[in-house]
Short mmCIF file of C-alpha atoms in Angstrom, two decimals:
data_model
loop_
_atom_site.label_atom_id
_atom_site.label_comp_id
_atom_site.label_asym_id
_atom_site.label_seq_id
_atom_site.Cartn_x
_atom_site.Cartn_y
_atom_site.Cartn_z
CA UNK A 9 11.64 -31.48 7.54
CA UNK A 10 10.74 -28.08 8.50
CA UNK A 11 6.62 -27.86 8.11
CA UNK A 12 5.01 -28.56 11.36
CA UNK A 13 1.92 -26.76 11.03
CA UNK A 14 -1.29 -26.93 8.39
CA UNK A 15 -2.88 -23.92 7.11
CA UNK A 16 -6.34 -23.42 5.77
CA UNK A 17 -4.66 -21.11 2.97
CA UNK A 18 -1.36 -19.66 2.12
CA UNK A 19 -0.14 -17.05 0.06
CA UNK A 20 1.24 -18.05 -3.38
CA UNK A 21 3.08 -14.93 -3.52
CA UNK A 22 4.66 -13.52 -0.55
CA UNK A 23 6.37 -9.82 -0.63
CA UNK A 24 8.95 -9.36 1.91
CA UNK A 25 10.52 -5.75 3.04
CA UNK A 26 13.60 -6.40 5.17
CA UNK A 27 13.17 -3.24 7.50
CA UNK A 28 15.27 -2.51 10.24
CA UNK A 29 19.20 -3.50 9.43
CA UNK A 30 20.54 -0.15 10.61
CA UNK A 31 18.74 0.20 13.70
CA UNK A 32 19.31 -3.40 14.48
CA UNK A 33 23.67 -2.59 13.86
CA UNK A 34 22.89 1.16 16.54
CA UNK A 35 21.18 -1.15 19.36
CA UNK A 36 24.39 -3.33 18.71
CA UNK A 37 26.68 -0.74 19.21
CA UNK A 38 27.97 -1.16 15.33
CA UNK A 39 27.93 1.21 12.81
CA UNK A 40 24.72 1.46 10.63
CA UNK A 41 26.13 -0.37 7.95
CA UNK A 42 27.21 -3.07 9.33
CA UNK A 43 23.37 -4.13 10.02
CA UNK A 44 22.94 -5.12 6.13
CA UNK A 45 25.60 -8.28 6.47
CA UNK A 46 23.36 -9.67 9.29
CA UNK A 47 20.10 -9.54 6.77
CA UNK A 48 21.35 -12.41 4.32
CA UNK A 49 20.76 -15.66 6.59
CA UNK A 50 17.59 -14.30 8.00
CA UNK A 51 16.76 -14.06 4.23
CA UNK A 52 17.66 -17.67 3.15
CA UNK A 53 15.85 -19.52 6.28
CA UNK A 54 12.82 -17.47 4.89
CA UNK A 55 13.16 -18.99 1.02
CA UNK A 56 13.31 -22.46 2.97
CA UNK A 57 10.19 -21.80 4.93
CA UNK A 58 8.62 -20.29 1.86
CA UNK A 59 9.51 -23.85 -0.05
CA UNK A 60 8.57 -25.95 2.72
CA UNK A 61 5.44 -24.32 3.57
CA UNK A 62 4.17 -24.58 -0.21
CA UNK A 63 4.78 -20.98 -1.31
CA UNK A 64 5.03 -20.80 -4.61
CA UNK A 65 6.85 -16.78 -5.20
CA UNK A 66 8.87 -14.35 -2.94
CA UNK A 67 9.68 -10.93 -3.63
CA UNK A 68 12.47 -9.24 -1.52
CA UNK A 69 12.74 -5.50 -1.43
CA UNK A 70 16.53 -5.17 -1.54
CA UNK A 71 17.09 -1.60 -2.26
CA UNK A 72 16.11 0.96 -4.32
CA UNK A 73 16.76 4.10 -6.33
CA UNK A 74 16.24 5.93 -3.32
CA UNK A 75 18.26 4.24 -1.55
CA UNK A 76 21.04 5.04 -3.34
CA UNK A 77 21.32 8.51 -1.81
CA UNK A 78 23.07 7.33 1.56
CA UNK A 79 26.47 7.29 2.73
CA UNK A 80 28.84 5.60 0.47
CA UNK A 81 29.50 2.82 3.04
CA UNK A 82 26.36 1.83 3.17
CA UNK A 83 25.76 1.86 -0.13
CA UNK A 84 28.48 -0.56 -0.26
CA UNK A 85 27.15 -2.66 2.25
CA UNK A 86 23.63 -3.47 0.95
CA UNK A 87 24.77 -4.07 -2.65
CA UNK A 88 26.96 -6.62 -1.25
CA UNK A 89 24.64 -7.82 1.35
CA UNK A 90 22.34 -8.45 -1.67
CA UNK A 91 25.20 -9.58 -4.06
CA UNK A 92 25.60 -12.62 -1.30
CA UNK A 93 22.03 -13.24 -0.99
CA UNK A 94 21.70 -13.94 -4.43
CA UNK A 95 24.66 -16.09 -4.77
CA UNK A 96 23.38 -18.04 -1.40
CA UNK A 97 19.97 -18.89 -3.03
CA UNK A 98 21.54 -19.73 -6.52
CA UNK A 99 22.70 -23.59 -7.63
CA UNK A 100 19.55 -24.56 -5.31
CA UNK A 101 15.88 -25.50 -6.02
CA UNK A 102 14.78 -21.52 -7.30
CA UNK A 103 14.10 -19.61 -9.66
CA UNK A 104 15.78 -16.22 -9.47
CA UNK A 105 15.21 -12.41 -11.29
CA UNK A 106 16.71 -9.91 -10.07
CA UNK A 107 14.36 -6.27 -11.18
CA UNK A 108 15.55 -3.05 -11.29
CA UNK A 109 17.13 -0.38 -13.68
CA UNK A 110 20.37 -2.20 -14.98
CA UNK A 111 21.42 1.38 -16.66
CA UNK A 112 22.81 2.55 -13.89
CA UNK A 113 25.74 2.16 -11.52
CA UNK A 114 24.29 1.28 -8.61
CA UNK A 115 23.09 -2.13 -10.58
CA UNK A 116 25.67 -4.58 -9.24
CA UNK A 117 27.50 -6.34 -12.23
CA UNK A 118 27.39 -9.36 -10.19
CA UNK A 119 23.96 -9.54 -10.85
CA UNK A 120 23.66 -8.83 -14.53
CA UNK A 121 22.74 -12.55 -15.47
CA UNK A 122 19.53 -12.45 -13.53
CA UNK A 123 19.11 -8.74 -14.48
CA UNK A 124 15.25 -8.94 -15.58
CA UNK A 125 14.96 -12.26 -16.72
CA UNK A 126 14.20 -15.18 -14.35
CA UNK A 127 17.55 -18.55 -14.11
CA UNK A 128 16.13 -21.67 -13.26
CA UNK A 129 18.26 -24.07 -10.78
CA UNK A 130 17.44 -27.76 -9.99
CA UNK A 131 13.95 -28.51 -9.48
CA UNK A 132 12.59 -24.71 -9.61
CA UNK A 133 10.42 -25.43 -6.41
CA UNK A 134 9.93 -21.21 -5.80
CA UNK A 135 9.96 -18.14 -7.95
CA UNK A 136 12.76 -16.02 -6.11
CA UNK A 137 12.85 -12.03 -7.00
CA UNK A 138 15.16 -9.20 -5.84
CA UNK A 139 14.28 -5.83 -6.35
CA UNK A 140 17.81 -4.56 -7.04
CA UNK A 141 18.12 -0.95 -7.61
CA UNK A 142 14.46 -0.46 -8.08
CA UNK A 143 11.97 2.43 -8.04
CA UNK A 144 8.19 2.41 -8.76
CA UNK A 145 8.77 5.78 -10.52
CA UNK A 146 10.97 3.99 -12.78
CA UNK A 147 8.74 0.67 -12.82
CA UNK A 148 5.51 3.21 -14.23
CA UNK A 149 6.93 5.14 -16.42
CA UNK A 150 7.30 1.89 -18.68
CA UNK A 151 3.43 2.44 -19.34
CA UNK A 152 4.57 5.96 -20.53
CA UNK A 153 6.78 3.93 -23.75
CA UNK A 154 3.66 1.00 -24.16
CA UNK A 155 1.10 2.97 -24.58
CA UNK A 156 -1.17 0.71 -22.86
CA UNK A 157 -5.01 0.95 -22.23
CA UNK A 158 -6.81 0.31 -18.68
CA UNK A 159 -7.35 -3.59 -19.22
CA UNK A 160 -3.50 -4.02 -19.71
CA UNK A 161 -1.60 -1.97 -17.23
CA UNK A 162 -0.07 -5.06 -15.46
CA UNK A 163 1.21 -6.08 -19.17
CA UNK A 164 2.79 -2.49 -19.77
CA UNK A 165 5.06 -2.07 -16.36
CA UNK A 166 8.91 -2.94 -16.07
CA UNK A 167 7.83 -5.59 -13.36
CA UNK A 168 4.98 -7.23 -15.74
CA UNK A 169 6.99 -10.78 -15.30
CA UNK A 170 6.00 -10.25 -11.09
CA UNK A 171 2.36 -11.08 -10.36
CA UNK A 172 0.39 -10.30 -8.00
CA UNK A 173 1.35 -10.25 -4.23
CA UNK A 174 -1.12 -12.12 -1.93
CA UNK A 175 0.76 -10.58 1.59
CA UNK A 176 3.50 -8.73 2.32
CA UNK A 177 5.31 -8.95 5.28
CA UNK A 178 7.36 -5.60 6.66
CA UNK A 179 10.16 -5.96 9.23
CA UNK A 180 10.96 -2.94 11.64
CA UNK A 181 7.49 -1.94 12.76
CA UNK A 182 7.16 0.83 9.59
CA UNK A 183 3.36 0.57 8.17
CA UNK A 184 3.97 1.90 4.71
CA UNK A 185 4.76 0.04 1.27
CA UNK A 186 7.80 2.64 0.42
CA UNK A 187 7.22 2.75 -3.10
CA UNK A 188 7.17 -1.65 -3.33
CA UNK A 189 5.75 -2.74 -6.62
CA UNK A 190 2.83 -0.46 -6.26
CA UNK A 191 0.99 -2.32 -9.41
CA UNK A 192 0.94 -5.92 -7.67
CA UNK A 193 0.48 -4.62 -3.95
CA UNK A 194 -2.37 -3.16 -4.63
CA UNK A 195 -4.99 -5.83 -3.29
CA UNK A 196 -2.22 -7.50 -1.08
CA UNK A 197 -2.71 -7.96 2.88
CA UNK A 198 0.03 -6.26 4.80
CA UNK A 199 1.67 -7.43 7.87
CA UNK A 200 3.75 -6.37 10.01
CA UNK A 201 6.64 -7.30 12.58
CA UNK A 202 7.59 -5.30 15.24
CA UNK A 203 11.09 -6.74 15.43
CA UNK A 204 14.35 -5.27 12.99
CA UNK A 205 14.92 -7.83 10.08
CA UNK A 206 17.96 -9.18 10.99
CA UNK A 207 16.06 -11.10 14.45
CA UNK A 208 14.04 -12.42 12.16
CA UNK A 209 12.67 -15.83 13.87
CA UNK A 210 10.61 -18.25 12.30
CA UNK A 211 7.38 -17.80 14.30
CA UNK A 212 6.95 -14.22 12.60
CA UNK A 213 6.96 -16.20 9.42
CA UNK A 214 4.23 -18.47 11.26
CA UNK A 215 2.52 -15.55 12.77
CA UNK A 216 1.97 -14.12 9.36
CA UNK A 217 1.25 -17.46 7.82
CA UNK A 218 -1.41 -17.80 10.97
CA UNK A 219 -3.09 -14.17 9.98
CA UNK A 220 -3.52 -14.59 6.32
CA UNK A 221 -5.47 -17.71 6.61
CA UNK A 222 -8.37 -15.89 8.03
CA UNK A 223 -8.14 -12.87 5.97
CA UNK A 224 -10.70 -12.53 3.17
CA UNK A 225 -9.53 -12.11 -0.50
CA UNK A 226 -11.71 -9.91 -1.90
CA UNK A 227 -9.92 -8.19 -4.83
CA UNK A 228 -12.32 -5.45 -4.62
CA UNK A 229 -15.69 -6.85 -5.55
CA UNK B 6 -14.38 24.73 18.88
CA UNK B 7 -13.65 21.05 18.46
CA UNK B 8 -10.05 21.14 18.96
CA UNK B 9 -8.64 20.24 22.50
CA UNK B 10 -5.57 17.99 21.79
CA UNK B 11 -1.46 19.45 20.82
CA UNK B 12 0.00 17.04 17.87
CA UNK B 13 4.09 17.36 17.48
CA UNK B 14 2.85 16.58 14.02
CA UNK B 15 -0.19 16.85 11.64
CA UNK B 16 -0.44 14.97 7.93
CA UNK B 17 -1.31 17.08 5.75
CA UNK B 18 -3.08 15.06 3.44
CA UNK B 19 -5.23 12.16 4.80
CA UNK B 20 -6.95 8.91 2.83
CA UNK B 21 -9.84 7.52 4.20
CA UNK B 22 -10.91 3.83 3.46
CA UNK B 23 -14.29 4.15 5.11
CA UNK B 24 -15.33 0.21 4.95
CA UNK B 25 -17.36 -2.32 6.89
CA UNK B 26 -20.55 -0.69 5.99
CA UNK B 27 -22.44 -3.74 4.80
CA UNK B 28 -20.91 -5.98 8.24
CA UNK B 29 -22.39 -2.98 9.82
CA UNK B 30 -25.46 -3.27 8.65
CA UNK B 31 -25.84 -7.18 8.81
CA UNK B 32 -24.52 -6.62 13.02
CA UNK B 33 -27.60 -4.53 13.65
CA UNK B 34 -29.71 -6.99 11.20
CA UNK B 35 -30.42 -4.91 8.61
CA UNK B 36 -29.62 -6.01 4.63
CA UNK B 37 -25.97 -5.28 3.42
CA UNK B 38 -27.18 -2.29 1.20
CA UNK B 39 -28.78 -0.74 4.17
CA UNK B 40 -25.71 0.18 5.71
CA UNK B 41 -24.48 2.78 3.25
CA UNK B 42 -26.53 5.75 4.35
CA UNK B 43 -25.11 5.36 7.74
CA UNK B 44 -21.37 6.42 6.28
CA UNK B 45 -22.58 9.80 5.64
CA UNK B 46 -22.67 11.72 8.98
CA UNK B 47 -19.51 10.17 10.15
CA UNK B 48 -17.88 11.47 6.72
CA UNK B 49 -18.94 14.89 7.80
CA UNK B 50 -17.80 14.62 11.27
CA UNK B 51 -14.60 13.33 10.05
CA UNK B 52 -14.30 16.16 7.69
CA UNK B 53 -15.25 18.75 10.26
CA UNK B 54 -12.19 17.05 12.31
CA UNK B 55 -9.56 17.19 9.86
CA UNK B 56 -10.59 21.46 9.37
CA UNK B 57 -10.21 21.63 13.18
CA UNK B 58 -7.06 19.84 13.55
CA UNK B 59 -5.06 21.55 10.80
CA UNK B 60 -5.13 18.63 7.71
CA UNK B 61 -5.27 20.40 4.57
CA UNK B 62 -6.66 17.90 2.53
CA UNK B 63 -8.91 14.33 3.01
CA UNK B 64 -9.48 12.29 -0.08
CA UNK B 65 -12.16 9.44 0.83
CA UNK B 66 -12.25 6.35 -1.25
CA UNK B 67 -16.10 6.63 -2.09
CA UNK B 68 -16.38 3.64 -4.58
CA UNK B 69 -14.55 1.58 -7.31
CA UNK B 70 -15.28 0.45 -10.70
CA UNK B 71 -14.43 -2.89 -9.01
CA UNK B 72 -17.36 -2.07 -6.31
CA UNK B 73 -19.75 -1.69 -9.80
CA UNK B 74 -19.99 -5.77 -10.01
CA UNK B 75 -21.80 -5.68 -6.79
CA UNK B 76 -25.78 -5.92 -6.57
CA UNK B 77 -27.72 -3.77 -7.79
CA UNK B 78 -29.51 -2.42 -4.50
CA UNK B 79 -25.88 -1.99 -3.30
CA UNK B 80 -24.55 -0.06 -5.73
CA UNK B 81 -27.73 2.60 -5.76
CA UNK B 82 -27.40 2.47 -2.24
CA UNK B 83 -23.47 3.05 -2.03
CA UNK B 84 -24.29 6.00 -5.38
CA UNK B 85 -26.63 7.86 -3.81
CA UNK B 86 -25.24 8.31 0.07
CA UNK B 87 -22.07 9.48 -1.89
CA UNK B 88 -24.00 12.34 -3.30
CA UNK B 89 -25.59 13.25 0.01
CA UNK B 90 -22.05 13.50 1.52
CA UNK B 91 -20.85 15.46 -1.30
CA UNK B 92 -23.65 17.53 -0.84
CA UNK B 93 -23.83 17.90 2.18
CA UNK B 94 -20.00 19.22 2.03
CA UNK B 95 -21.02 21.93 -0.19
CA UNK B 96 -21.38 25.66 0.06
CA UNK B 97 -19.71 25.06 3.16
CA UNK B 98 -15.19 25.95 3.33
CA UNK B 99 -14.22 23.57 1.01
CA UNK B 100 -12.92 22.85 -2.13
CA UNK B 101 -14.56 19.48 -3.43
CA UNK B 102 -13.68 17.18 -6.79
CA UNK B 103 -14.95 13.46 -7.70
CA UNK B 104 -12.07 12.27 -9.21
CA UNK B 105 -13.02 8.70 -11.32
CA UNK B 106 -13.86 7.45 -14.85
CA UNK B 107 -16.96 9.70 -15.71
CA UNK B 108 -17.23 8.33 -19.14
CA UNK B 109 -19.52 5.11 -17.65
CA UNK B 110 -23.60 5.09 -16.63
CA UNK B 111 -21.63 4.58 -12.64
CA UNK B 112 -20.64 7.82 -12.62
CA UNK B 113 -23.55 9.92 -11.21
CA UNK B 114 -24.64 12.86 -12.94
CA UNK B 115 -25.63 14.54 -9.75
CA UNK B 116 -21.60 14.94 -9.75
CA UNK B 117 -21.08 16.00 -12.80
CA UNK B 118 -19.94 19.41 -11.57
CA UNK B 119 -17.28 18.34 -9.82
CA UNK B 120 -16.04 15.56 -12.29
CA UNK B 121 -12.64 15.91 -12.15
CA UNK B 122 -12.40 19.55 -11.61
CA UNK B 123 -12.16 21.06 -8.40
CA UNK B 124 -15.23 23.57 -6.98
CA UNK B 125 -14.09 26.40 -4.34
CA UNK B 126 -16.80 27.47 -1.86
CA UNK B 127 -16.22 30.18 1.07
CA UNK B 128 -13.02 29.99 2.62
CA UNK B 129 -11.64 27.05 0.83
CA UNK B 130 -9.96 25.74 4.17
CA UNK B 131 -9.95 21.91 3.27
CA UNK B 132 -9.46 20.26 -0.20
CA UNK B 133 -12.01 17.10 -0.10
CA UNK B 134 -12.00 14.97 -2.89
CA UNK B 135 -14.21 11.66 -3.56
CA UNK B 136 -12.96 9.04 -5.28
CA UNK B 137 -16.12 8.22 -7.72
CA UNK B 138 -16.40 5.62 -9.78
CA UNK B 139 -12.28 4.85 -9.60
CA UNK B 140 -10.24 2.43 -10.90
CA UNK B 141 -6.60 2.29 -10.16
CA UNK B 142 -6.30 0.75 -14.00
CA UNK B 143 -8.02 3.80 -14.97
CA UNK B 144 -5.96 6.27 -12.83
CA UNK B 145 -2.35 4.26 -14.40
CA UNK B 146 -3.30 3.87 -17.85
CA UNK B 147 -3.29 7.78 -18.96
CA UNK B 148 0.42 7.46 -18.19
CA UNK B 149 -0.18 4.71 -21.85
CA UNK B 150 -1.70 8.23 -23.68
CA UNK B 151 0.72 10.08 -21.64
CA UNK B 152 4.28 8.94 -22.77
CA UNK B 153 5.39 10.79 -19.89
CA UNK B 154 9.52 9.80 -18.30
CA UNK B 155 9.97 8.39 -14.78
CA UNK B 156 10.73 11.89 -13.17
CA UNK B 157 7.06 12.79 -14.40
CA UNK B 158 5.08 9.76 -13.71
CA UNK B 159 2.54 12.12 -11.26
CA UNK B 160 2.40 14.41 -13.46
CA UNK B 161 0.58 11.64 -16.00
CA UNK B 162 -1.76 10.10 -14.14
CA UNK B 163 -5.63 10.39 -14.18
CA UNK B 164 -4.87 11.40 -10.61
CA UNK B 165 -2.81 14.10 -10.79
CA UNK B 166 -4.49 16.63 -8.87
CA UNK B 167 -4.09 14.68 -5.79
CA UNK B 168 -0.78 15.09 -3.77
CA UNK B 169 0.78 12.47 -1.99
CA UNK B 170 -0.94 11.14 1.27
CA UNK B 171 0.91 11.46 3.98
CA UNK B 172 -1.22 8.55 6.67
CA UNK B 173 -4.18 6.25 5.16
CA UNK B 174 -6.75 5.36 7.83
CA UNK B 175 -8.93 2.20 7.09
CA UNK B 176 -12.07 1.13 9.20
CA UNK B 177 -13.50 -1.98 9.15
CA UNK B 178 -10.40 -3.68 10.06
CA UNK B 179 -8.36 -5.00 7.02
CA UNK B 180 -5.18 -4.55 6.24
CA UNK B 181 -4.92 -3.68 2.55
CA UNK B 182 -5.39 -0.34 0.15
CA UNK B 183 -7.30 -2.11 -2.49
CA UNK B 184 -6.50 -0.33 -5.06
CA UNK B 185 -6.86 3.35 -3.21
CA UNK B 186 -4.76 5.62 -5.21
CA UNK B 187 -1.73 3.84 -5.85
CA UNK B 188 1.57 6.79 -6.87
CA UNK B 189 -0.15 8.79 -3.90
CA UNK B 190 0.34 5.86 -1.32
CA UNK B 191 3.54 5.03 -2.04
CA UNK B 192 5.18 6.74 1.48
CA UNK B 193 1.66 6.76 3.30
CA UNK B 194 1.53 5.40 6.79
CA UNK B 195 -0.91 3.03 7.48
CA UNK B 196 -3.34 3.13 10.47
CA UNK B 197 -6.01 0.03 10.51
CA UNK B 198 -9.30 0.97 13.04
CA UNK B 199 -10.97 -1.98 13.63
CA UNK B 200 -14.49 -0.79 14.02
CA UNK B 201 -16.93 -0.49 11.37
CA UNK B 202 -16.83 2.58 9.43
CA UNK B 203 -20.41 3.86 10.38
CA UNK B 204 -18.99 3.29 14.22
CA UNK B 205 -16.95 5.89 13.41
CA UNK B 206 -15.98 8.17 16.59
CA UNK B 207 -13.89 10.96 16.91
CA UNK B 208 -11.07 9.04 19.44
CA UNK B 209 -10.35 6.85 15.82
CA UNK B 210 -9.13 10.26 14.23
CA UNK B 211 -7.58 11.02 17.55
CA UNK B 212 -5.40 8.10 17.88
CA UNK B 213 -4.63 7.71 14.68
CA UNK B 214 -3.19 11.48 14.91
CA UNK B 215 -1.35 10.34 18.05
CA UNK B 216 0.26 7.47 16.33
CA UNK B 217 1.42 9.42 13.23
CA UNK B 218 3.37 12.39 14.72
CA UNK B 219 5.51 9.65 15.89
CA UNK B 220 6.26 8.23 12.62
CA UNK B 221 9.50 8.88 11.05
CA UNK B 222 8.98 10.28 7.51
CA UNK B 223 12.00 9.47 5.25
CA UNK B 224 10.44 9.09 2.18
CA UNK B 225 12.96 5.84 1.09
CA UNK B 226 16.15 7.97 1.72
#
């Protein structure tokens, strides 16, 4: 049993940016991509805490269309870094999309069975998403083909089957959202850990869990 | 001359979340509503600031369609000090716009002038724009009437006018953009002040200047 601690409130839906990997490989004296391979079981303790903890959705930023403009190795690296993620968390208790832009290259084929649409395993205790190849220029201009009005932009965006983001929690120190789901981060409470995402211990996880209970939720009114 | 610190680095464009104005008021026991008018002077201090420094543009997050379900003492009060501050910036170097939904009774007709178009006085050295009467559902769903392609999604937005931010400073302490501007926030750094917004005092602008030329700016690459 992992839970040890009672909250007041958690977040249903927790978004996660895994910030850090390549600086975290240079203090290491590796090479920069050799940082992503150390991100996937920092990743899968977090699903557990998420389940265990009564989280209900998690959202990892994985990489993005912008991304895709580094070096080649790296390139390589995260892909596969996120190619083993998803393959760790599948055949348990989740439920598991991966979003992005499948038209393109840089979508793993690996990954084309959870390519926007959401594969239940065993008991389905936590909605599990990976942004795979994503961009939130890409995730907009959706509305563009809709046609939607004001009262259904959530409805009209290539993420509409992502709700809502209560917190999101950012790795590596960086205070910025980097282009991450900018429709369903828009009344979420940001936090932030010093530390690069591959140290990832479970009292950041706590910390976080610790500051959200005492934020107010607002949602603009 | 206000000017006495050297930055490595300047944003040039600067949001402002200027909350806490109704915990302000209730601290210094005084009814929520009351605290309003007291976010005016520091507005123009904080404007007068930016010129000094070198920022080339300050957008301030005046109020929301969301902040139109509040009372009704509230929203006169929060209506009318945003005219004063607009104003009060006028026919001084500044080019000023409202940017919101003016098709609604929230929009005030005192600002009609600058609805969505942008009004040049003397030597134009700062572009200030208040949000009026926003809604980031508003802002997204012209990219519906739009049709416009992911490479364009800026250029389709209600927004438009408004460049990218490059930091976001938020008084009153929480950690969240509540629906300020989201395609323009997408890269912004984040600085949180804890103090009250109509505590405002230049050393908030100060540090959060100090803090930013540090910042790396990769915009995802």
């Amino acid at each position: 049993m992992i839970q040890t601690e009672k909250f007041k409130r958690v977040p249903e839906h927790i978004g996660i940016i895994p910030d850090g990997n390549r600086r975290w490989a240079l203090d290491h004296e590796l090479e920069k991509h050799e940082g992503y391979a150390h991100g996937v079981d920092p990743g899968m303790r977090l699903v557990e805490l998420c389940a265990a903890y009564g989280v209900k959705e998690a959202t990892f930023y994985a990489f993005t269309v912008d991304n895709t403009k580094r070096a080649q190795t790296q390139i390589q690296a995260y892909t596969q870094a996120c190619i083993n993620a998803v393959q760790a968390a599948a055949n348990l208790d989740y439920n598991i999309m991966a979003l992005g832009n499948r038209d393109s290259k840089f979508f793993p084929p690996e990954l084309y069975d959870y390519a926007n649409t959401r594969v239940s395993y065993g008991k389905g205790v936590l909605n599990l998403n990976f942004l795979v190849n994503y961009s939130w220029k890409w995730d907009l201009s959706q509305l563009g083909e809709a046609g939607v009005s004001a009262a259904n932009v959530e409805k009209g965006i290539a993420s509409r089957d992502i709700p809502r983001m209560d917190m999101i929690i950012r790795w590596g120190g960086r205070r910025r959202l980097s282009g991450f789901l900018p429709v369903q981060s828009v009344y979420s409470d940001f936090y932030v850990v010093e530390d690069y995402w591959p140290d990832f211990k479970d009292e950041h996880f706590l910390d976080a869990l610790r500051w959200y209970q005492d934020c107010d939720v607002t949602l603009g009114g």
